[in-house]
């Protein structure tokens, strides 16, 4: 097999991967443009393309409030957990102290935790405390899986930062805290950003807490709202409307992926393989 | 977990200087918030779940709440439904993880070798990773559904209902899961592939090893650690499967999984005691899986940590 032929084979394999990844996305996009009874045409493409479903979805209060809830809840969880994790990961990567292992093994244990196990106690507790069906009621459990992820990703990133810079600052008379703020923070920003994207994806994707700990559109996030979406009429299954809603919530994710491809790959692999 | 470039040999006890003490204190201050939040959001509710699981308690009937010791556990463990759900969950876990390992490995090889359009392929592979599991489940459900789907007309299956029997439902659920999570697997494996020394490959080639021999004798042994990590992560994740089952079959045709059982007891039936017992048992199973993995592959995991 010549060099050229082998190159072509790899290229064909690459095309196959792209088909694999984009095919279901193309299908849901195509479905979302089907109008009325065209949904039942049993074909991949609509006979006539129409924006009708998008109008239905965006006019529906349930869906827009779900979008607001999801963005708000995911952003707040991300900011809080990445902030706390940044402090912890800095200490883990840079300082000598006992108990470092404890924090890391705890994060590892929690990362393996089946989220549904938290549902019964939280369901019971939140109803007593009045946190059921509120933003805070979701933000708190989201910490449980976003914190370990952030701590992991960040400590892997922080280990790559050159030690000498910090020591140089300390030799020049900076305290460890100043060395952290003035030297490490700018160097660490890209890692923090990557951890934030991964964390945001996790919170955005959650379904278990979303359906168990909410009851109304006061706090119900997008994945849960999609599963309970009824559309215009209760009598027809709103297949195409669900597809349109799915496309709307997928667009931001695809934009993030396109913009930060390199960072996401680095974050996913550094945390797990080198961690 | 962590490899420190600056490790103090334990035999030489250094004098505890002010600096060292300061450093230790700062370390704890910085870790404390994350540590206590993690403790508060998981350890405390887990203990609460254990406590609840020892009671007979339904939210709709608070008067008859009482302490029953291990009755809930004996009830769950003696019920055929629990064992059936465990079986289904194990089946889905094994099918998806094995298929993902094979496809993921192939994808990683392609991403490792491809020259033309490399960036594009690596971006495309992230799309399923970013998509909400519920959306993936809907896409596959609508594709297979006899009324809205195209699968039947493409394969000439007429009005075959994929969600009317166990095996075809299970296949649809597994497909959705595989599509969504293979990219994660392949990226972990790609990172492992990058660590296989190129000289070894060349040397094997010079010695006349075939492509297949090089794959099994050079590539796989050198990335064993990455494979183990990917397997551990995906197995634990697959065992918790919930979203796809909820959206695609809602547990019908015997496709209920353990997570779904816990959810149904808790939210649909509001049986707090029984639901908590199922949750605790699920948690213990996950701990067991993790323990087996780590015990079996201990050397490999420490290699991952040591290779930096």
Coordinates of C-alpha atoms in Angstrom, one line a residue:
Chain A
X1 CA 0.0 0.0 0.0
X2 CA 1.5 3.3 -1.1
X3 CA 1.6 6.5 1.0
X4 CA -1.1 8.1 -1.1
X5 CA -3.5 5.2 -0.9
X6 CA -3.0 5.0 2.9
X7 CA -3.6 8.7 3.2
X8 CA -6.8 8.4 1.2
X9 CA -8.0 5.5 3.5
X10 CA -7.5 7.6 6.6
X11 CA -9.4 10.4 5.0
X12 CA -12.3 8.1 4.2
X13 CA -12.3 6.9 7.8
X14 CA -12.3 10.5 8.9
X15 CA -15.4 11.2 6.7
X16 CA -17.1 8.1 8.3
X17 CA -16.5 9.6 11.8
X18 CA -18.0 12.9 10.7
X19 CA -21.1 11.1 9.3
X20 CA -21.4 9.1 12.6
X21 CA -21.3 12.2 14.7
X22 CA -23.5 14.5 12.6
X23 CA -26.1 12.0 11.4
X24 CA -28.5 12.1 14.4
X25 CA -28.1 15.8 14.6
X26 CA -29.0 16.2 10.9
X27 CA -32.0 14.0 11.5
X28 CA -33.4 16.0 14.5
X29 CA -32.8 19.3 12.5
X30 CA -34.6 17.8 9.5
X31 CA -37.5 16.6 11.7
X32 CA -37.8 20.0 13.3
X33 CA -38.7 21.5 9.9
X34 CA -41.5 19.1 9.2
X35 CA -45.0 20.7 9.2
X36 CA -48.2 19.2 10.5
X37 CA -48.8 15.6 9.3
X38 CA -45.6 15.7 7.3
X39 CA -44.0 14.4 10.6
X40 CA -45.5 11.0 9.7
X41 CA -44.0 10.9 6.2
X42 CA -41.5 8.2 7.3
X43 CA -38.8 9.9 5.3
X44 CA -35.6 11.5 6.5
X45 CA -36.3 14.9 4.9
X46 CA -39.5 17.0 5.1
X47 CA -41.5 17.3 1.9
X48 CA -41.8 21.0 2.6
X49 CA -39.5 23.0 5.0
X50 CA -41.3 25.1 7.5
X51 CA -40.4 27.3 10.5
X52 CA -43.8 26.5 12.2
X53 CA -42.3 24.3 15.0
X54 CA -39.8 27.0 16.0
X55 CA -42.7 29.5 16.4
X56 CA -44.6 27.0 18.5
X57 CA -41.6 26.4 20.7
X58 CA -40.5 29.9 21.2
X59 CA -44.1 31.1 21.9
X60 CA -44.5 28.5 24.6
X61 CA -43.9 30.0 28.0
X62 CA -42.9 26.6 29.5
X63 CA -39.9 26.3 27.1
X64 CA -38.6 29.8 27.4
X65 CA -38.7 29.6 31.2
X66 CA -36.9 26.3 31.1
X67 CA -34.2 27.9 28.9
X68 CA -33.9 30.7 31.4
X69 CA -33.7 28.2 34.4
X70 CA -31.1 26.1 32.7
X71 CA -28.8 29.0 31.7
X72 CA -29.2 30.6 35.2
X73 CA -28.8 27.4 37.2
X74 CA -25.9 26.0 35.1
X75 CA -24.0 29.3 35.1
X76 CA -24.3 29.8 38.9
X77 CA -23.3 26.2 39.6
X78 CA -20.3 26.6 37.3
X79 CA -19.1 29.8 38.7
X80 CA -19.4 28.7 42.4
X81 CA -17.9 25.2 41.8
X82 CA -15.0 26.5 39.6
X83 CA -14.2 29.2 42.2
X84 CA -14.0 26.7 45.1
X85 CA -12.2 24.2 43.0
X86 CA -9.6 26.7 41.9
X87 CA -8.6 27.3 45.5
X88 CA -8.5 23.6 46.3
X89 CA -6.6 22.7 43.1
X90 CA -4.0 25.4 43.7
X91 CA -3.3 24.0 47.1
X92 CA -3.2 20.5 45.8
X93 CA -0.8 21.3 43.0
X94 CA 1.5 23.8 44.7
X95 CA 1.5 23.4 48.4
X96 CA 2.9 20.8 50.8
X97 CA 0.3 19.7 53.3
X98 CA -1.2 16.6 54.8
X99 CA -4.7 15.9 53.8
X100 CA -4.1 16.5 50.1
X101 CA -4.7 12.9 49.3
X102 CA -7.9 13.0 51.3
X103 CA -9.4 15.8 49.2
X104 CA -8.4 14.1 46.0
X105 CA -9.7 10.6 46.9
X106 CA -12.9 12.2 48.1
X107 CA -13.3 13.9 44.7
X108 CA -12.6 10.6 43.0
X109 CA -15.2 8.8 45.1
X110 CA -17.8 11.4 44.5
X111 CA -17.1 11.4 40.7
X112 CA -18.2 7.7 40.7
X113 CA -21.3 8.4 42.8
X114 CA -24.6 7.4 41.3
X115 CA -26.5 10.7 41.3
X116 CA -29.9 9.0 41.7
X117 CA -28.8 7.9 45.2
X118 CA -29.0 11.5 46.3
X119 CA -32.6 11.9 45.1
X120 CA -34.5 10.3 47.9
X121 CA -32.7 12.2 50.8
X122 CA -32.8 15.5 48.9
X123 CA -36.4 15.1 47.9
X124 CA -37.3 14.5 51.5
X125 CA -35.0 17.3 52.8
X126 CA -35.9 19.9 50.3
X127 CA -39.6 19.5 51.0
X128 CA -39.0 20.1 54.7
X129 CA -36.7 23.1 54.0
X130 CA -38.8 24.6 51.3
X131 CA -36.0 24.2 48.7
X132 CA -38.1 21.9 46.5
X133 CA -38.7 23.4 43.0
X134 CA -36.3 26.3 43.5
X135 CA -33.0 27.3 41.8
X136 CA -31.0 26.8 44.9
X137 CA -32.5 23.3 45.3
X138 CA -30.9 22.4 42.0
X139 CA -27.6 24.4 42.4
X140 CA -26.7 22.6 45.6
X141 CA -26.9 19.0 44.2
X142 CA -25.1 20.2 41.0
X143 CA -22.1 21.0 43.2
X144 CA -21.9 17.3 44.0
X145 CA -20.8 16.3 40.5
X146 CA -19.3 19.6 39.2
X147 CA -16.8 20.1 42.1
X148 CA -14.9 16.8 41.7
X149 CA -14.8 17.3 37.9
X150 CA -13.4 20.9 38.4
X151 CA -10.9 19.9 41.1
X152 CA -9.6 17.1 38.9
X153 CA -9.3 19.1 35.7
X154 CA -7.8 22.1 37.4
X155 CA -5.2 20.3 39.5
X156 CA -4.0 18.5 36.3
X157 CA -3.7 21.9 34.6
X158 CA -2.1 23.6 37.6
X159 CA 0.7 21.0 37.6
X160 CA 1.8 22.1 34.2
X161 CA 2.4 25.7 35.3
X162 CA 6.1 26.4 35.9
X163 CA 7.0 26.5 39.6
X164 CA 9.8 28.9 39.2
X165 CA 7.6 31.8 38.4
X166 CA 5.9 31.6 41.7
X167 CA 9.1 31.0 43.6
X168 CA 10.7 34.0 41.9
X169 CA 7.8 36.2 43.1
X170 CA 8.2 34.9 46.6
X171 CA 11.9 35.5 46.5
X172 CA 11.1 39.1 45.5
X173 CA 9.1 39.4 48.7
X174 CA 5.6 38.3 47.8
X175 CA 3.5 36.3 50.2
X176 CA 2.2 32.9 49.0
X177 CA -1.2 34.6 48.6
X178 CA 0.2 37.4 46.5
X179 CA 2.2 34.9 44.4
X180 CA -1.1 33.1 43.8
X181 CA -3.1 36.1 42.8
X182 CA -0.5 38.0 40.7
X183 CA 1.5 35.2 39.1
X184 CA -0.6 32.1 39.0
X185 CA -4.0 33.4 38.2
X186 CA -3.0 34.8 34.8
X187 CA -1.2 31.6 33.9
X188 CA -4.0 29.5 35.2
X189 CA -6.8 31.3 33.4
X190 CA -7.0 29.1 30.4
X191 CA -7.2 26.0 32.6
X192 CA -9.9 27.6 34.7
X193 CA -11.8 28.4 31.6
X194 CA -11.6 24.8 30.3
X195 CA -12.9 23.5 33.6
X196 CA -15.7 26.0 33.5
X197 CA -16.8 24.7 30.0
X198 CA -16.8 21.1 31.1
X199 CA -18.6 21.9 34.3
X200 CA -21.2 23.9 32.4
X201 CA -21.8 20.9 30.0
X202 CA -22.3 18.6 33.0
X203 CA -24.9 20.9 34.7
X204 CA -26.6 21.6 31.4
X205 CA -26.9 17.9 30.7
X206 CA -28.4 16.9 34.0
X207 CA -31.7 15.1 33.9
X208 CA -32.0 13.1 37.2
X209 CA -32.2 16.1 39.5
X210 CA -34.0 18.2 37.0
X211 CA -37.1 16.0 37.0
X212 CA -36.9 14.8 40.6
X213 CA -36.5 18.0 42.4
X214 CA -38.7 20.3 40.4
X215 CA -42.5 20.4 39.9
X216 CA -43.2 23.5 37.9
X217 CA -41.6 25.9 35.4
X218 CA -40.2 27.9 38.4
X219 CA -37.0 25.8 38.3
X220 CA -37.5 23.1 35.7
X221 CA -34.4 23.0 33.5
X222 CA -34.3 22.2 29.7
X223 CA -33.8 18.4 29.7
X224 CA -36.7 17.9 32.1
X225 CA -38.9 20.4 30.2
X226 CA -38.2 18.5 27.0
X227 CA -39.4 15.2 28.5
X228 CA -42.6 16.8 29.7
X229 CA -43.2 19.1 26.7
X230 CA -46.8 19.0 25.5
X231 CA -46.8 21.6 22.8
X232 CA -49.9 23.3 21.5
X233 CA -52.4 20.5 22.0
X234 CA -52.5 17.7 24.5
X235 CA -54.0 15.3 22.0
X236 CA -51.2 15.0 19.4
X237 CA -47.7 14.0 20.4
X238 CA -45.6 17.1 19.7
X239 CA -42.8 15.2 18.0
X240 CA -41.7 18.0 15.6
X241 CA -42.0 20.6 18.4
X242 CA -39.7 18.6 20.7
X243 CA -37.3 18.3 17.8
X244 CA -37.3 22.1 17.3
X245 CA -36.8 22.7 21.0
X246 CA -34.0 20.1 21.0
X247 CA -32.3 22.0 18.1
X248 CA -32.7 25.3 20.0
X249 CA -30.9 24.0 23.1
X250 CA -28.3 22.2 21.0
X251 CA -27.1 25.3 19.1
X252 CA -25.3 27.0 22.0
X253 CA -23.5 23.7 22.8
X254 CA -22.3 23.3 19.2
X255 CA -21.1 26.9 19.1
X256 CA -19.2 26.3 22.4
X257 CA -17.7 23.2 20.9
X258 CA -16.6 24.9 17.7
X259 CA -15.1 27.8 19.5
X260 CA -13.2 25.9 22.2
X261 CA -12.5 22.5 20.6
X262 CA -8.8 22.4 21.6
X263 CA -9.4 23.4 25.2
X264 CA -12.2 20.9 25.7
X265 CA -10.1 18.0 24.3
X266 CA -7.2 19.1 26.6
X267 CA -9.4 19.3 29.6
X268 CA -11.2 16.0 29.0
X269 CA -8.0 14.0 28.6
X270 CA -5.7 15.7 31.1
X271 CA -8.1 15.3 34.0
X272 CA -8.6 11.6 33.4
X273 CA -5.4 10.2 32.0
X274 CA -2.8 12.2 33.7
X275 CA -4.9 12.9 36.9
Chain B
X1 CA -3.6 11.1 42.1
X2 CA -0.8 13.6 42.3
X3 CA 2.8 13.6 41.5
X4 CA 4.9 16.2 43.1
X5 CA 8.2 17.3 41.7
X6 CA 9.2 18.5 45.1
X7 CA 8.7 15.6 47.5
X8 CA 10.3 15.6 50.8
X9 CA 11.9 12.2 51.7
X10 CA 10.0 10.8 54.6
X11 CA 13.0 9.6 56.4
X12 CA 14.5 13.0 56.8
X13 CA 12.2 15.0 59.1
X14 CA 12.7 18.6 58.2
X15 CA 12.4 21.2 61.0
X16 CA 9.0 22.7 60.9
X17 CA 9.7 26.2 59.9
X18 CA 7.3 29.1 60.0
X19 CA 7.1 29.0 56.2
X20 CA 6.1 25.3 56.2
X21 CA 3.5 25.9 58.9
X22 CA 2.2 28.8 57.0
X23 CA 2.1 26.7 53.8
X24 CA 0.2 23.9 55.5
X25 CA -2.3 26.3 57.0
X26 CA -2.9 28.0 53.6
X27 CA -3.3 24.6 52.0
X28 CA -6.1 23.8 54.4
X29 CA -7.8 27.2 54.1
X30 CA -7.8 26.8 50.3
X31 CA -9.2 23.3 50.3
X32 CA -11.7 23.7 53.2
X33 CA -14.6 25.3 51.2
X34 CA -14.5 22.7 48.4
X35 CA -14.0 19.9 51.0
X36 CA -17.0 20.9 53.1
X37 CA -19.3 21.6 50.2
X38 CA -18.5 18.1 48.8
X39 CA -19.1 16.6 52.3
X40 CA -22.4 18.5 52.6
X41 CA -23.8 17.7 49.2
X42 CA -22.9 14.0 49.1
X43 CA -21.8 12.5 52.4
X44 CA -24.6 14.1 54.4
X45 CA -27.5 13.2 52.1
X46 CA -26.0 9.7 51.7
X47 CA -26.2 9.2 55.5
X48 CA -29.7 10.6 55.4
X49 CA -30.5 8.0 52.8
X50 CA -29.3 5.2 55.0
X51 CA -31.4 6.6 57.9
X52 CA -34.5 6.8 55.6
X53 CA -33.9 3.4 54.2
X54 CA -34.4 1.9 57.7
X55 CA -37.9 3.3 57.9
X56 CA -41.3 2.5 56.5
X57 CA -42.2 5.9 55.2
X58 CA -44.4 7.2 52.4
X59 CA -44.9 10.9 51.9
X60 CA -48.6 10.4 51.2
X61 CA -49.0 8.6 54.5
X62 CA -46.8 10.3 57.1
X63 CA -48.8 9.0 60.1
X64 CA -47.7 5.4 59.6
X65 CA -44.0 6.3 59.5
X66 CA -42.0 3.9 61.7
X67 CA -38.6 2.3 62.1
X68 CA -38.3 -1.1 60.5
X69 CA -34.6 -1.9 60.5
X70 CA -33.7 -3.9 57.4
X71 CA -37.2 -4.7 56.2
X72 CA -36.9 -2.5 53.2
X73 CA -33.6 -4.2 52.2
X74 CA -35.1 -7.7 52.6
X75 CA -38.1 -6.6 50.6
X76 CA -36.0 -5.3 47.7
X77 CA -33.5 -8.2 47.7
X78 CA -36.2 -10.8 47.8
X79 CA -38.1 -9.2 44.9
X80 CA -37.6 -10.6 41.5
X81 CA -38.1 -7.1 40.0
X82 CA -34.8 -5.8 41.7
X83 CA -32.8 -8.7 40.2
X84 CA -34.4 -8.3 36.8
X85 CA -33.5 -4.6 36.8
X86 CA -30.0 -5.4 37.9
X87 CA -29.7 -7.9 35.1
X88 CA -31.0 -5.3 32.5
X89 CA -28.6 -2.7 33.8
X90 CA -25.6 -5.1 33.7
X91 CA -26.6 -6.1 30.2
X92 CA -26.9 -2.5 28.9
X93 CA -23.6 -1.7 30.7
X94 CA -21.7 -4.7 29.1
X95 CA -23.1 -4.1 25.6
X96 CA -22.5 -0.4 25.5
X97 CA -19.1 -0.4 27.1
X98 CA -17.8 -3.2 24.8
X99 CA -19.1 -1.7 21.6
X100 CA -17.8 1.8 22.7
X101 CA -14.4 0.4 23.4
X102 CA -14.1 -1.1 19.9
X103 CA -15.6 1.9 18.0
X104 CA -13.8 4.3 20.3
X105 CA -10.5 2.6 19.7
X106 CA -11.0 2.7 15.9
X107 CA -11.9 6.4 16.1
X108 CA -8.8 7.1 18.3
X109 CA -6.6 5.4 15.7
X110 CA -8.1 7.4 12.9
X111 CA -7.7 10.7 14.8
X112 CA -4.2 9.7 15.7
X113 CA -3.1 9.0 12.1
X114 CA -5.3 11.2 9.9
X115 CA -3.5 14.2 8.4
X116 CA -6.1 15.9 6.1
X117 CA -9.0 17.4 8.1
X118 CA -7.7 16.4 11.5
X119 CA -9.0 19.5 13.2
X120 CA -12.4 19.1 11.6
X121 CA -12.7 15.4 12.7
X122 CA -11.7 16.3 16.3
X123 CA -14.3 19.0 16.4
X124 CA -17.0 16.8 15.0
X125 CA -16.3 14.1 17.6
X126 CA -17.1 16.6 20.4
X127 CA -20.6 17.2 19.0
X128 CA -22.2 14.0 20.6
X129 CA -20.3 14.7 23.8
X130 CA -21.9 18.2 24.1
X131 CA -25.4 17.2 23.2
X132 CA -27.8 16.6 26.0
X133 CA -28.5 12.9 26.7
X134 CA -32.2 13.6 26.6
X135 CA -31.9 15.1 23.1
X136 CA -29.9 12.1 21.8
X137 CA -32.5 9.8 23.3
X138 CA -35.3 11.7 21.6
X139 CA -33.5 11.8 18.2
X140 CA -33.1 8.0 18.3
X141 CA -36.6 7.3 19.6
X142 CA -38.1 9.4 16.8
X143 CA -35.9 7.7 14.2
X144 CA -37.1 4.2 15.3
X145 CA -40.7 5.1 16.0
X146 CA -43.1 3.5 13.5
X147 CA -45.0 6.8 12.9
X148 CA -42.4 9.5 12.7
X149 CA -39.3 7.4 12.0
X150 CA -37.4 6.8 8.7
X151 CA -35.7 3.6 9.9
X152 CA -38.6 1.3 8.9
X153 CA -38.9 2.8 5.4
X154 CA -35.1 2.7 4.9
X155 CA -34.8 -0.9 5.8
X156 CA -38.2 -2.0 4.4
X157 CA -39.5 -3.1 7.8
X158 CA -43.0 -1.7 7.1
X159 CA -44.7 -1.0 10.4
X160 CA -42.3 -2.8 12.7
X161 CA -42.6 -1.3 16.2
X162 CA -39.1 -1.3 17.8
X163 CA -40.5 -0.3 21.2
X164 CA -42.9 -3.2 21.4
X165 CA -40.5 -5.8 22.5
X166 CA -37.5 -6.1 24.9
X167 CA -34.6 -6.8 22.6
X168 CA -35.3 -4.1 20.0
X169 CA -36.0 -1.6 22.7
X170 CA -32.8 -2.5 24.4
X171 CA -31.0 -2.1 21.0
X172 CA -32.4 1.4 20.5
X173 CA -31.5 2.5 24.0
X174 CA -28.0 1.1 23.7
X175 CA -27.5 2.8 20.3
X176 CA -28.4 6.2 21.7
X177 CA -26.0 5.7 24.7
X178 CA -23.2 4.4 22.4
X179 CA -23.6 7.3 20.0
X180 CA -23.5 9.9 22.8
X181 CA -20.6 8.5 24.8
X182 CA -18.2 6.9 22.3
X183 CA -16.5 10.3 21.7
X184 CA -15.5 10.6 25.4
X185 CA -14.1 7.1 25.2
X186 CA -12.2 7.8 22.0
X187 CA -10.6 11.0 23.4
X188 CA -9.3 9.2 26.4
X189 CA -7.9 6.4 24.2
X190 CA -6.4 9.0 21.8
X191 CA -4.5 10.5 24.8
X192 CA -3.3 7.0 25.5
X193 CA -2.2 6.4 21.9
X194 CA -0.2 9.5 22.0
X195 CA 1.9 8.0 24.8
X196 CA 2.9 4.9 22.8
X197 CA 6.5 5.5 21.8
X198 CA 6.8 5.9 18.0
X199 CA 10.3 4.2 18.0
X200 CA 8.8 1.0 19.2
X201 CA 6.3 1.0 16.3
X202 CA 9.2 1.6 13.9
X203 CA 11.3 -1.1 15.5
X204 CA 8.5 -3.7 15.2
X205 CA 7.9 -2.7 11.6
X206 CA 11.6 -3.2 10.8
X207 CA 11.4 -6.6 12.5
X208 CA 8.7 -7.5 10.0
X209 CA 5.7 -7.4 12.4
X210 CA 2.3 -7.2 10.6
X211 CA -0.2 -4.4 11.4
X212 CA -2.2 -6.8 13.5
X213 CA 0.8 -7.9 15.5
X214 CA 2.0 -4.4 16.1
X215 CA -1.5 -3.5 17.3
X216 CA -1.6 -6.3 19.9
X217 CA 2.1 -6.5 20.8
X218 CA 3.1 -2.9 20.8
X219 CA 0.1 -0.5 20.8
X220 CA -2.3 -2.1 23.3
X221 CA 0.2 -3.1 26.0
X222 CA 1.7 0.4 26.0
X223 CA -1.7 2.1 26.5
X224 CA -3.2 -0.4 28.9
X225 CA -3.4 2.3 31.6
X226 CA -5.5 4.6 29.4
X227 CA -7.7 1.7 28.4
X228 CA -8.3 0.8 32.0
X229 CA -9.2 4.4 33.0
X230 CA -11.6 4.8 30.1
X231 CA -13.2 1.4 30.9
X232 CA -13.6 2.3 34.6
X233 CA -15.2 5.7 33.8
X234 CA -17.6 4.4 31.2
X235 CA -18.6 1.3 33.2
X236 CA -19.5 3.4 36.3
X237 CA -21.3 5.9 34.1
X238 CA -23.2 3.3 32.1
X239 CA -24.3 1.5 35.2
X240 CA -26.2 4.7 36.3
X241 CA -28.1 4.8 33.0
X242 CA -31.4 6.7 33.5
X243 CA -32.1 9.5 31.0
X244 CA -32.3 7.4 27.8
X245 CA -34.5 4.8 29.4
X246 CA -36.8 7.5 30.8
X247 CA -37.2 9.1 27.4
X248 CA -37.2 6.1 25.1
X249 CA -39.3 3.5 26.8
X250 CA -40.2 4.8 30.3
X251 CA -39.2 1.4 31.6
X252 CA -41.7 -0.4 29.4
X253 CA -41.0 -3.9 27.8
X254 CA -38.9 -4.8 30.9
X255 CA -36.2 -2.2 30.1
X256 CA -36.3 -0.7 33.6
X257 CA -32.8 -0.1 35.1
X258 CA -31.8 0.1 38.7
X259 CA -31.6 3.9 38.6
X260 CA -35.1 4.0 37.1
X261 CA -36.4 1.7 39.8
X262 CA -35.0 4.1 42.5
X263 CA -36.7 7.0 40.8
X264 CA -40.0 5.3 40.4
X265 CA -40.2 4.2 44.0
X266 CA -39.2 7.6 45.2
X267 CA -40.9 10.1 42.9
X268 CA -43.8 8.2 41.4
X269 CA -44.8 6.1 44.4
X270 CA -43.4 8.5 47.0
X271 CA -42.1 5.5 49.0
X272 CA -39.2 7.3 50.6
X273 CA -38.1 4.3 52.7
X274 CA -38.1 1.8 49.9
X275 CA -36.6 4.3 47.4
X276 CA -33.8 5.1 49.8
X277 CA -33.1 1.4 50.2
X278 CA -32.8 0.9 46.4
X279 CA -30.5 4.0 46.2
X280 CA -28.2 2.7 49.0
X281 CA -28.0 -0.7 47.3
X282 CA -27.2 1.0 43.9
X283 CA -24.5 3.0 45.6
X284 CA -23.0 -0.1 47.2
X285 CA -23.0 -1.8 43.8
X286 CA -21.1 1.1 42.2
X287 CA -18.6 1.0 45.1
X288 CA -18.1 -2.7 44.4
X289 CA -17.5 -2.2 40.7
X290 CA -15.0 0.5 41.4
X291 CA -13.3 -1.6 44.0
X292 CA -13.0 -4.6 41.7
X293 CA -11.6 -2.4 38.9
X294 CA -9.0 -0.7 41.1
X295 CA -8.0 -4.0 42.8
X296 CA -7.6 -5.8 39.4
X297 CA -5.7 -3.0 37.7
X298 CA -3.9 -1.4 40.6
X299 CA -0.5 -1.5 38.9
X300 CA -1.9 0.1 35.8
X301 CA -3.6 2.9 37.6
X302 CA -0.5 3.7 39.6
X303 CA 1.5 3.7 36.3
X304 CA -0.8 6.4 35.0
X305 CA 0.0 8.5 38.1
X306 CA 3.7 7.7 37.9
X307 CA 4.3 8.4 34.3
X308 CA 4.5 12.2 34.7

